[in-house]
PDB file of C-alpha atoms and ligand atoms in Angstrom:
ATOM      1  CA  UNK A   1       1.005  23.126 107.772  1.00  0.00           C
ATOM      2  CA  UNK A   2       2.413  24.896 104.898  1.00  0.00           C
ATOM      3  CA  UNK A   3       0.970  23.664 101.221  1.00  0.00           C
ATOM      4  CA  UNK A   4       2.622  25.001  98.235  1.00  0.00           C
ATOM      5  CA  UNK A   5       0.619  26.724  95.439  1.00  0.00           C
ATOM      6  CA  UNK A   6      -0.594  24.775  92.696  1.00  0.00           C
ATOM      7  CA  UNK A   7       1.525  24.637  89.237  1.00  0.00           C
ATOM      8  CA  UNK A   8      -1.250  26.180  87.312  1.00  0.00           C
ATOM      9  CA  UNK A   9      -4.192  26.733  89.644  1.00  0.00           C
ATOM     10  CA  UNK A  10      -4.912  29.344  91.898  1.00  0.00           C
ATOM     11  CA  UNK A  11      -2.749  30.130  94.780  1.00  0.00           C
ATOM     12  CA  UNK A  12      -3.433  27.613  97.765  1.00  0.00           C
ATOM     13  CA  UNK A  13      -2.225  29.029 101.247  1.00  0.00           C
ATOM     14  CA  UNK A  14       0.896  29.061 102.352  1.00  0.00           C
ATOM     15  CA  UNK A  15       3.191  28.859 105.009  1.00  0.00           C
ATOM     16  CA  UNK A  16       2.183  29.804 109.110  1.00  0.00           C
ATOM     17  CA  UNK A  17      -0.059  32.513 109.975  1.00  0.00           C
ATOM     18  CA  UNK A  18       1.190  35.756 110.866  1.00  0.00           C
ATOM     19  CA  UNK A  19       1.499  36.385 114.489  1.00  0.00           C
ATOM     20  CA  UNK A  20       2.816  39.761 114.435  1.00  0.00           C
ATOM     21  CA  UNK A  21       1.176  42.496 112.104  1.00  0.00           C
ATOM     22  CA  UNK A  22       2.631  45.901 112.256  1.00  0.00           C
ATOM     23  CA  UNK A  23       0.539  48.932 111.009  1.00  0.00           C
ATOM     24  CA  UNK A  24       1.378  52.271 109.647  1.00  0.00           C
ATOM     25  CA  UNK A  25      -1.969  53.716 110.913  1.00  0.00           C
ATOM     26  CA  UNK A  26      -2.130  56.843 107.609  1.00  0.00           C
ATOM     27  CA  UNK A  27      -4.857  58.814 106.726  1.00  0.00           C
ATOM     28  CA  UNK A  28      -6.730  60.870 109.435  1.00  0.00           C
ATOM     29  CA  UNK A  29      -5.777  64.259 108.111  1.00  0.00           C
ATOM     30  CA  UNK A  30      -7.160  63.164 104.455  1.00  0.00           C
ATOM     31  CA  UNK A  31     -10.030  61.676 106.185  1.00  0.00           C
ATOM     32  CA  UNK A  32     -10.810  64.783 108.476  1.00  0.00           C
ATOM     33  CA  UNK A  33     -10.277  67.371 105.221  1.00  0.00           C
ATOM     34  CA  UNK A  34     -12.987  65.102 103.349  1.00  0.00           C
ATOM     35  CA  UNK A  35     -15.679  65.626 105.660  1.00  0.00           C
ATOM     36  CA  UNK A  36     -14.607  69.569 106.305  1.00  0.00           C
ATOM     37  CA  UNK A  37     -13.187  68.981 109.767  1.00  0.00           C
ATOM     38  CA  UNK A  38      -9.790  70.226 111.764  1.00  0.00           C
ATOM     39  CA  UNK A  39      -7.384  67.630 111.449  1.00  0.00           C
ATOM     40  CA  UNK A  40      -7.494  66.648 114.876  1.00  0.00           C
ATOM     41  CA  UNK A  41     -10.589  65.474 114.556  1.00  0.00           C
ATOM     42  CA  UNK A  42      -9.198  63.318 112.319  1.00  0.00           C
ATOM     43  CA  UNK A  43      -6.737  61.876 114.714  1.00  0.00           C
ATOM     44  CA  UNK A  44      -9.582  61.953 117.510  1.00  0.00           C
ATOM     45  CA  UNK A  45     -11.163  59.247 115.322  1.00  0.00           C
ATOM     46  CA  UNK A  46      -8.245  57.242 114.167  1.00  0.00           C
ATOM     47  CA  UNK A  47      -7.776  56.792 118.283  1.00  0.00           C
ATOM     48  CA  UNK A  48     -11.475  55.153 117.896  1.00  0.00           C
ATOM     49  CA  UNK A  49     -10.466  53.059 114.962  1.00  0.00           C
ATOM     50  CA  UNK A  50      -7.100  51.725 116.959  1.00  0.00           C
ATOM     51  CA  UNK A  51      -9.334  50.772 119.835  1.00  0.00           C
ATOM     52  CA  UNK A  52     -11.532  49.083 117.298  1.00  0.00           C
ATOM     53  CA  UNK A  53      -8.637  46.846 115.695  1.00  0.00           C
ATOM     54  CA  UNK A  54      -6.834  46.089 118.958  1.00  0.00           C
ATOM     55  CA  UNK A  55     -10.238  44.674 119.978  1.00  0.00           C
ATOM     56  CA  UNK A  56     -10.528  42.270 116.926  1.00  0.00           C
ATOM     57  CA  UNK A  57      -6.868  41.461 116.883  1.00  0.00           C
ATOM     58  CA  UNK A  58      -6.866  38.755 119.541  1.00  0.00           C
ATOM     59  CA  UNK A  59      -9.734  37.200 117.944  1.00  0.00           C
ATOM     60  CA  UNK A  60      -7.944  36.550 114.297  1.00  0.00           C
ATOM     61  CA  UNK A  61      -5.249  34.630 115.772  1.00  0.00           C
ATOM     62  CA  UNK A  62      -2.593  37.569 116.245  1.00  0.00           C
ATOM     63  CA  UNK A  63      -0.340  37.491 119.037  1.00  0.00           C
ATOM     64  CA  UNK A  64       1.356  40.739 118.542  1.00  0.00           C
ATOM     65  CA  UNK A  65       0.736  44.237 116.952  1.00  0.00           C
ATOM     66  CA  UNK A  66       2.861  46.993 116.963  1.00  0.00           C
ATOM     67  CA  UNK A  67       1.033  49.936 115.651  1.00  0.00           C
ATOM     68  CA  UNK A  68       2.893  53.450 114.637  1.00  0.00           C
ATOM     69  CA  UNK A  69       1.615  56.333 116.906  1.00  0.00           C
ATOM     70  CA  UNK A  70       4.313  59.036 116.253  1.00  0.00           C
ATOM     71  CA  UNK A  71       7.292  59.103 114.187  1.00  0.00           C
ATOM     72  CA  UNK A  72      11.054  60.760 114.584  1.00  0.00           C
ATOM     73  CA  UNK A  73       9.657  62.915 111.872  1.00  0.00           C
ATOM     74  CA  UNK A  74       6.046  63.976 113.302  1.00  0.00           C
ATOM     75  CA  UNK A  75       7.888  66.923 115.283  1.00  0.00           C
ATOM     76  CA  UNK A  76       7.970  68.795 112.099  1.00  0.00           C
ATOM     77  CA  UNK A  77       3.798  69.032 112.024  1.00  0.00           C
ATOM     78  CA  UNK A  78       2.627  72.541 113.915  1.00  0.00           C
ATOM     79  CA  UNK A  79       3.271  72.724 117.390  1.00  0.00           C
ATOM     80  CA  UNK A  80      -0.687  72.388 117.726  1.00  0.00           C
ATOM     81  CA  UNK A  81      -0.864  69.435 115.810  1.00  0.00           C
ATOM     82  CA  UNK A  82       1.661  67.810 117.670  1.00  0.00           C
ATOM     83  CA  UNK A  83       0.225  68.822 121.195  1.00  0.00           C
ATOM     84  CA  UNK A  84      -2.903  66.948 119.708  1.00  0.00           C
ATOM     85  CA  UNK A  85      -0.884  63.494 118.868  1.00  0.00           C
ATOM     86  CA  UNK A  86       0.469  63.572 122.457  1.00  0.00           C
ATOM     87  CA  UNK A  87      -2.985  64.130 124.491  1.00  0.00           C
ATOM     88  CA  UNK A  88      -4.225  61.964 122.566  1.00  0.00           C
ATOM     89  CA  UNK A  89      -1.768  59.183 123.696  1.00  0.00           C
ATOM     90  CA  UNK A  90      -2.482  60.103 126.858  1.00  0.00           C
ATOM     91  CA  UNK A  91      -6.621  60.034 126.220  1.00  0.00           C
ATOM     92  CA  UNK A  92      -5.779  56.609 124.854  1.00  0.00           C
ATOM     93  CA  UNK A  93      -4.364  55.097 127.691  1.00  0.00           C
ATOM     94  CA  UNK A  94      -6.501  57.501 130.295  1.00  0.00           C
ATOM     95  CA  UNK A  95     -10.095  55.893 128.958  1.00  0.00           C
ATOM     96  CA  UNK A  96      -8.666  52.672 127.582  1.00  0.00           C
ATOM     97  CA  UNK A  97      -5.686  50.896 129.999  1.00  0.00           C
ATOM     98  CA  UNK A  98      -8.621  49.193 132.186  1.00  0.00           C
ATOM     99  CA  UNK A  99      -9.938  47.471 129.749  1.00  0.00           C
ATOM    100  CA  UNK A 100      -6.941  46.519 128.036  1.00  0.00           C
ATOM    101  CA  UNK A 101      -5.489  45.056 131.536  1.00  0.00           C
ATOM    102  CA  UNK A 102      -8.544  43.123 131.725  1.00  0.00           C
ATOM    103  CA  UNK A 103      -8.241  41.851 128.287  1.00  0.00           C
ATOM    104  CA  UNK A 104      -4.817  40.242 128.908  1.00  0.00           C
ATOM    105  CA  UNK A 105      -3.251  43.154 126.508  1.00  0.00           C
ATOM    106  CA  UNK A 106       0.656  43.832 127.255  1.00  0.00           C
ATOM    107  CA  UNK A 107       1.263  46.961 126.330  1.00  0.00           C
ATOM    108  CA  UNK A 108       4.744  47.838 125.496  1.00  0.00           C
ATOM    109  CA  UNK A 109       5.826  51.518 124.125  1.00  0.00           C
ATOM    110  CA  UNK A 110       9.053  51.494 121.571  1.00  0.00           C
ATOM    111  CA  UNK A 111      10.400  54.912 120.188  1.00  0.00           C
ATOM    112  CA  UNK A 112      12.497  57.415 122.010  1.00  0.00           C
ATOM    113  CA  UNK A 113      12.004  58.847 125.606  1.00  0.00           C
ATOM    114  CA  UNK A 114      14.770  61.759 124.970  1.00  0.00           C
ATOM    115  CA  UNK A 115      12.242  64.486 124.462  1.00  0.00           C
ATOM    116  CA  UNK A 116       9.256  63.473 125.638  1.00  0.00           C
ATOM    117  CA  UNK A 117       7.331  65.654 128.359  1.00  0.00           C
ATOM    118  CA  UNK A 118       7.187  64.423 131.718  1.00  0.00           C
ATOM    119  CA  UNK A 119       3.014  63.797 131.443  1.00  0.00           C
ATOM    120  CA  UNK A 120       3.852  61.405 128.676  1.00  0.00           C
ATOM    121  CA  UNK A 121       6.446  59.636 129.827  1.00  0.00           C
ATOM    122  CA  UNK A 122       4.353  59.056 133.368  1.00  0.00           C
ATOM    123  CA  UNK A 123       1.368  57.607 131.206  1.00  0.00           C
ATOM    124  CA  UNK A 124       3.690  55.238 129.048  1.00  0.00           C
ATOM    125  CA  UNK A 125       5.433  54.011 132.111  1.00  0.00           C
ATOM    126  CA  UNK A 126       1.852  53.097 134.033  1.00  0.00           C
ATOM    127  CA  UNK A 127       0.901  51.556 130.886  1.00  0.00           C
ATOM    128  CA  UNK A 128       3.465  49.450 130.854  1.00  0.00           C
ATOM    129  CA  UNK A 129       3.450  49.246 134.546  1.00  0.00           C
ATOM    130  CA  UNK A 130       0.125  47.714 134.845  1.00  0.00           C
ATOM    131  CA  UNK A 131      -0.250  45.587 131.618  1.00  0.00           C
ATOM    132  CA  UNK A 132       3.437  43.712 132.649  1.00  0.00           C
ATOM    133  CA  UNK A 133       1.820  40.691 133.882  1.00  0.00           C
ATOM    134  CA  UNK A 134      -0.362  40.370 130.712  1.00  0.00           C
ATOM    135  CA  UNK A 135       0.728  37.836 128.078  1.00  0.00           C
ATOM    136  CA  UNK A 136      -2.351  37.190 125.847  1.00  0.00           C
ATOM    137  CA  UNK A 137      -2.056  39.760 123.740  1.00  0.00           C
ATOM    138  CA  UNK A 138       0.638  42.151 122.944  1.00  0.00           C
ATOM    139  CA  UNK A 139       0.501  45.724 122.080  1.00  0.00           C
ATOM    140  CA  UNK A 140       3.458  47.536 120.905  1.00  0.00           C
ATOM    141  CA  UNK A 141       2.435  51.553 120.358  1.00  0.00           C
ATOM    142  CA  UNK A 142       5.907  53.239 118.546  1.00  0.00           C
ATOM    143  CA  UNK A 143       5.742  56.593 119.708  1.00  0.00           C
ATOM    144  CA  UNK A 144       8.630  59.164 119.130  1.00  0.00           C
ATOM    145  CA  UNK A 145      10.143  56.097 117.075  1.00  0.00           C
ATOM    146  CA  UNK A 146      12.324  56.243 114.083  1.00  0.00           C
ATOM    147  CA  UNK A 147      14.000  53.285 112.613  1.00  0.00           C
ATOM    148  CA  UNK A 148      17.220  54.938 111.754  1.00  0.00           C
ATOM    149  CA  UNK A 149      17.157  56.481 115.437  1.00  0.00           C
ATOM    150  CA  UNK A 150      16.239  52.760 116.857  1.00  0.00           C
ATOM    151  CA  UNK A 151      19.349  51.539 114.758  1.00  0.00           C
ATOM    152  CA  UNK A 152      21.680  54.235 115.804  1.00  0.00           C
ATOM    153  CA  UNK A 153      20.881  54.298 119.662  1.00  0.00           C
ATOM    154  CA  UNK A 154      21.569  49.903 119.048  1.00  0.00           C
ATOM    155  CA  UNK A 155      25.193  50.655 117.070  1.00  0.00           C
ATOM    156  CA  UNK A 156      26.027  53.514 120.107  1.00  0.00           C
ATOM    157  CA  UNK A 157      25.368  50.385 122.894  1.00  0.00           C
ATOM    158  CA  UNK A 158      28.118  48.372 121.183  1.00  0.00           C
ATOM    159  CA  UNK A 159      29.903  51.002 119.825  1.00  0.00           C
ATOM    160  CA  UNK A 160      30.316  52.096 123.840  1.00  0.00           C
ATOM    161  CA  UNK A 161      30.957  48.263 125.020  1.00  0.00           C
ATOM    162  CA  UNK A 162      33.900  48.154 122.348  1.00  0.00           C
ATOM    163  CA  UNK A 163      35.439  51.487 123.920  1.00  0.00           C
ATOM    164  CA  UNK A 164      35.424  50.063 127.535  1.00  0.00           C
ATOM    165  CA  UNK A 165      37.096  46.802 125.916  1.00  0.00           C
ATOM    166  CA  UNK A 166      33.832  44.648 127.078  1.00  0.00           C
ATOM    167  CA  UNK A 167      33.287  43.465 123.102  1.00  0.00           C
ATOM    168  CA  UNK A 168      35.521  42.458 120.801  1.00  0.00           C
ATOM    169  CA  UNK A 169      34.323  44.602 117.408  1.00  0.00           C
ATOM    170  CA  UNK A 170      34.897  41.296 114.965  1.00  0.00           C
ATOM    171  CA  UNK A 171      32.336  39.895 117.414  1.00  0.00           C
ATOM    172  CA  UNK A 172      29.666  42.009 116.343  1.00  0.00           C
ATOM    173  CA  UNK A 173      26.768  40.368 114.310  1.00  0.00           C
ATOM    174  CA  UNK A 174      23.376  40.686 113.207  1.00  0.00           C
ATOM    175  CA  UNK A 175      21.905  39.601 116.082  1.00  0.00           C
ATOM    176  CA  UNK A 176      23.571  41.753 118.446  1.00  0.00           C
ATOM    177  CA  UNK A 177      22.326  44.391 117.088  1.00  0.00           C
ATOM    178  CA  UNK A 178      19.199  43.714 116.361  1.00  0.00           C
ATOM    179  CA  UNK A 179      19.321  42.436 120.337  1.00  0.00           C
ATOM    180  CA  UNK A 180      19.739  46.391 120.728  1.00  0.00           C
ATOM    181  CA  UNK A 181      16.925  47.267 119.207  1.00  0.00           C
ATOM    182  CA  UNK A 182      14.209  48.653 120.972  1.00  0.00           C
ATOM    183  CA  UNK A 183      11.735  45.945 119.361  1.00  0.00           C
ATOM    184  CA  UNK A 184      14.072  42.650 120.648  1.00  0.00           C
ATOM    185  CA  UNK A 185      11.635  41.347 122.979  1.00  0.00           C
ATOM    186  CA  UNK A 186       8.705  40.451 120.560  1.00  0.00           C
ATOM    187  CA  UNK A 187       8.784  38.412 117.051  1.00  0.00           C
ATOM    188  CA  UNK A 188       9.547  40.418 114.144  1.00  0.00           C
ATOM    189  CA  UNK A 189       6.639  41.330 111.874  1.00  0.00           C
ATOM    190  CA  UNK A 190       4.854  38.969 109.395  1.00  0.00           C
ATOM    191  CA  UNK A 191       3.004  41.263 107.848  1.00  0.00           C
ATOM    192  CA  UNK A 192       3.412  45.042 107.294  1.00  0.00           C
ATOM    193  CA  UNK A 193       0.196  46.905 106.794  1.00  0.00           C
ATOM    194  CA  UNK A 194      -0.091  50.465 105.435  1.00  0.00           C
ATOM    195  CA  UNK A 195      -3.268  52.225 105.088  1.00  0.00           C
ATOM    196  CA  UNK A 196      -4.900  55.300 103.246  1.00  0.00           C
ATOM    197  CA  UNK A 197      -3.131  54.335  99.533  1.00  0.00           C
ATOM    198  CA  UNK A 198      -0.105  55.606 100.354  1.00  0.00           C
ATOM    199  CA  UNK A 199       2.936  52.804  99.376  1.00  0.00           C
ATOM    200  CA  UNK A 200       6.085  54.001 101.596  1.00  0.00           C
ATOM    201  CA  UNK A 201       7.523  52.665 104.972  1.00  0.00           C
ATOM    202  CA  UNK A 202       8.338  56.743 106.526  1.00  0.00           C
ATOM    203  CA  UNK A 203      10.828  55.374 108.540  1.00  0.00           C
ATOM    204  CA  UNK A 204       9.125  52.359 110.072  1.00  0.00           C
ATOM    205  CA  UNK A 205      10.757  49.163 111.535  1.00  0.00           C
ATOM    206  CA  UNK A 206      13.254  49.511 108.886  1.00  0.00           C
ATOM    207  CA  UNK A 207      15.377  46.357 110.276  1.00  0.00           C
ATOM    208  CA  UNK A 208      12.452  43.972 111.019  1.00  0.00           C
ATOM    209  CA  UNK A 209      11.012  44.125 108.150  1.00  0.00           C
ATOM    210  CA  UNK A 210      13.694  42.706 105.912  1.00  0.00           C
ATOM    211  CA  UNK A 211      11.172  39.430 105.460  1.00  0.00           C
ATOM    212  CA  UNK A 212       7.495  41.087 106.515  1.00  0.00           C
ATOM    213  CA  UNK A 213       4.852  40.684 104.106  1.00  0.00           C
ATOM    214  CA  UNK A 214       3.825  44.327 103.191  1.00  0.00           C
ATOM    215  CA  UNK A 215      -0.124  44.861 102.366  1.00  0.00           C
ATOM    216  CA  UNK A 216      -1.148  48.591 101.322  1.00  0.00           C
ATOM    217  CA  UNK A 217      -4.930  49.046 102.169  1.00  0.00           C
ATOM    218  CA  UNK A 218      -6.701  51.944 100.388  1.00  0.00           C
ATOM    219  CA  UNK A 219      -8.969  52.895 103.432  1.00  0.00           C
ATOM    220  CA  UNK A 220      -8.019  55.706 105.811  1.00  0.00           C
ATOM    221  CA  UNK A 221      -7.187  54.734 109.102  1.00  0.00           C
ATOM    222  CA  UNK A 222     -10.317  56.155 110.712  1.00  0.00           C
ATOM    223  CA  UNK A 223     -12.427  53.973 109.060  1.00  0.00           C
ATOM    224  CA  UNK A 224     -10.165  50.877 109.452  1.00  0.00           C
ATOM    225  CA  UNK A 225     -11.614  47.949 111.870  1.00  0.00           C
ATOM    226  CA  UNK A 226     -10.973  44.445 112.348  1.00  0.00           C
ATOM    227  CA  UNK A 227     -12.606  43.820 108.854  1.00  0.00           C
ATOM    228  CA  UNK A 228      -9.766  45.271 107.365  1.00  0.00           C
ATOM    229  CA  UNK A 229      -7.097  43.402 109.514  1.00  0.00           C
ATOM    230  CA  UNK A 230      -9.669  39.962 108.322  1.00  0.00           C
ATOM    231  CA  UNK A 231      -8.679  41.100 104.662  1.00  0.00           C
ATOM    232  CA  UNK A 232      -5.231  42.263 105.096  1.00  0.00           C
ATOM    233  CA  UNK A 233      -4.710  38.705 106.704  1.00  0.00           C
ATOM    234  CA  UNK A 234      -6.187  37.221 103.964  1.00  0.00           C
ATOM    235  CA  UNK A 235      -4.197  38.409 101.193  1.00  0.00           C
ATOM    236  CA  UNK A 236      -1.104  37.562 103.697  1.00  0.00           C
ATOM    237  CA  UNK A 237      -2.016  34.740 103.453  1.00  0.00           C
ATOM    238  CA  UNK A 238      -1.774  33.932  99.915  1.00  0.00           C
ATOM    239  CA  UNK A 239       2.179  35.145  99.986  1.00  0.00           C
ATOM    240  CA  UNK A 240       5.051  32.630  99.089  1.00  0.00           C
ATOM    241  CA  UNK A 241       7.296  33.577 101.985  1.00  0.00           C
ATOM    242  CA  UNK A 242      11.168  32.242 100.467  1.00  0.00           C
ATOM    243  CA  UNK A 243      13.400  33.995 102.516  1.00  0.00           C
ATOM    244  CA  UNK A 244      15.780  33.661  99.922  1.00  0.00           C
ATOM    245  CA  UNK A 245      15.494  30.226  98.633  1.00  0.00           C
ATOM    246  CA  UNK A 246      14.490  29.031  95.794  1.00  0.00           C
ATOM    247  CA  UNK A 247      11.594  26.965  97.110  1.00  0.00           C
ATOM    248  CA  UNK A 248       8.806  27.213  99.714  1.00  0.00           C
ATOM    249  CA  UNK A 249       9.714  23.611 100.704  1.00  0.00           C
ATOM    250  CA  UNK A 250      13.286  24.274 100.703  1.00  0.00           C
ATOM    251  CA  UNK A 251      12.488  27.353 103.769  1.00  0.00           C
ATOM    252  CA  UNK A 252      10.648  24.724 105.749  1.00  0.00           C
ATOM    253  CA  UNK A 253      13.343  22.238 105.237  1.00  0.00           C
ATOM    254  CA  UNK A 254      16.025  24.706 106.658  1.00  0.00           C
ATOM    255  CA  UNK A 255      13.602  25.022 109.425  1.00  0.00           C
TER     256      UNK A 255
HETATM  257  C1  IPE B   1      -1.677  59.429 110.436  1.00  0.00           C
HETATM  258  O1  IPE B   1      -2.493  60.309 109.747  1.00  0.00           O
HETATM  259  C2  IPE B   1      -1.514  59.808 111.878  1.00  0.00           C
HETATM  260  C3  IPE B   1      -0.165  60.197 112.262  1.00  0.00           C
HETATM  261  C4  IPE B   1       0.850  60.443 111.497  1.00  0.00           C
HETATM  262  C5  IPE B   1       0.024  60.318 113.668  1.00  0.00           C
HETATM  263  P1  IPE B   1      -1.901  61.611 109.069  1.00  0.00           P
HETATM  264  O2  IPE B   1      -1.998  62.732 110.045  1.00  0.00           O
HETATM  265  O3  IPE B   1      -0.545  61.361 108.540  1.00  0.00           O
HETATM  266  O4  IPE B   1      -2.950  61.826 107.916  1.00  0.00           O
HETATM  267  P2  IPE B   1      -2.655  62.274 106.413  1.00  0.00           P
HETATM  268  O5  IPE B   1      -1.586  61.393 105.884  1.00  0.00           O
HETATM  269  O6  IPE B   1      -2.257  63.719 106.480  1.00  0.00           O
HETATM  270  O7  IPE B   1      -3.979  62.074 105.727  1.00  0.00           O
HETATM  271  C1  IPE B   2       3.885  57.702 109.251  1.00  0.00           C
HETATM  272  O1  IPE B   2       2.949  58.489 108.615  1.00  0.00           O
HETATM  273  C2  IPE B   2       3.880  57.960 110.725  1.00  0.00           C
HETATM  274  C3  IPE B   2       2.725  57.485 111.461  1.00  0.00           C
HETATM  275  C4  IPE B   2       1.709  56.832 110.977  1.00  0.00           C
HETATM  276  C5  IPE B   2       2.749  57.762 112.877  1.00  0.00           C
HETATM  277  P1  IPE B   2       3.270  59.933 108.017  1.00  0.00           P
HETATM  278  O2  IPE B   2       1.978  60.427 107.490  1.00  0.00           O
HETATM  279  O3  IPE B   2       3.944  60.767 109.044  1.00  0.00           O
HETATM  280  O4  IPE B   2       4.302  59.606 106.866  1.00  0.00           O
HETATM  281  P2  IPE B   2       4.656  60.419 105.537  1.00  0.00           P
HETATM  282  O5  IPE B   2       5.073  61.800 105.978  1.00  0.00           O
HETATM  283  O6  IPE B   2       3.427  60.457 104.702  1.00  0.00           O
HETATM  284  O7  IPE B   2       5.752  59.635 104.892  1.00  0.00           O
HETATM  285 MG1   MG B   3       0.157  60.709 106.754  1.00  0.00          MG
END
């Protein structure tokens, strides 16, 4: 139950925990440069630090974590660089889909396929595949995802229902298009998490996040672990969530 902060005091909890947290997972190339090291060794152990988190994740009450893999805008890293990001996708689910199936993980994979080589897109679709009947736990990897591309492939869908006279265009609302999006089956995010310092969304759930919580961690993502997602949570959840009232009580009034 939702308490609202003291007058005067400190801040008392508010409002439900999150059950979503979404995480822009920065850092690996700052992390590998520190130590001296190729940057895909940096990205080698950011894969160890996602396996790390997902494992804790369940345990601090979350229900769903999307985490960002690969952006619209990761093409323009070297062509060796990028080669790297996609093995290691594939490494990911290679040495860690067994485990994840037996851990009641869902995995589901949001992003473009357009452009994706056929090795990939077999490895995202047994993923999927063999995690469908999981509900404990769900884990959404965006890979080749943009939020402007997300939002434009939604607005072509109704844009091409309108043209074939199947929708009426003064129909069209918010939640038809956010139906289009390729995140509609899960909650939207609580709690937006970015780590390594750095205070910008690059492109990230731009739509779901008009009401997420956004938490800026200065670790880099290689050395992130559930401890982090503990404290992340914590601060969360000493947020006034309004939603554009006036009043926390007024938000859980309106239900
Ligand atoms: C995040 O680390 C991983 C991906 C973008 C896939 P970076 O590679 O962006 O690391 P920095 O930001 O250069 O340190
Ligand atoms: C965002 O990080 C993308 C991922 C974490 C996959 P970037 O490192 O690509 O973002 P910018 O370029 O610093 O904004
Ligand atoms: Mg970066």
């Amino acid at each position: 139950m939702a308490v609202r902060p003291g007058r005067d005091g400190p801040l008392i909890p508010t409002g439900a925990p999150p059950r979503h947290v979404a995480l822009i997972m920065d850092g690996n190339g700052r992390w590998a440069k520190a130590r001296g090291l190729p940057r895909a060794l940096g990205h080698r152990a950011g894969v160890n630090a996602l396996k790390r988190t997902v494992e804790g994740a369940a345990d601090l009450g979350l229900e769903w974590m999307t985490v960002f893999g690969f952006s619209t805008e990761n093409w323009r890293r070297p062509p060796s660089e990028v080669t790297e990001l996609m093995r290691l996708l594939k490494l990911y689910v290679e040495t860690d889909l067994g485990r994840l199936e037996r851990d009641g993980v869902r995995v589901h994979v949001i992003g473009r396929r357009a452009g994706l080589a056929p090795d990939i897109l077999e490895v995202i679709d047994r993923a999927e595949r063999r995690t469908a009947h999981n509900s404990r736990f769900h884990l959404q990897v965006a890979f080749n995802y943009g939020g402007r591309a997300d939002l434009a492939d939604s607005a072509r869908r109704l844009a091409t229902a309108v043209a074939e006279g199947r929708l009426d265009p003064g129909l069209i609302n918010e939640a038809m298009l956010g139906a289009g999006l390729s995140t509609a089956e899960g909650p939207e995010p609580d709690l937006i998490v970015r780590t390594s310092g750095e205070q910008r969304i690059s492109n990230f759930l731009l739509w779901e996040a008009a009401y997420a919580e956004f938490v800026f961690q200065d670790v880099l993502w290689p050395d992130y672990g559930p401890e982090h997602l503990a404290a992340a949570l914590h601060e969360f959840s000493m947020r006034e969530r309004r939603y554009g009232a006036s009043e926390v009580h007024d938000v859980l009034a309106a239900g």
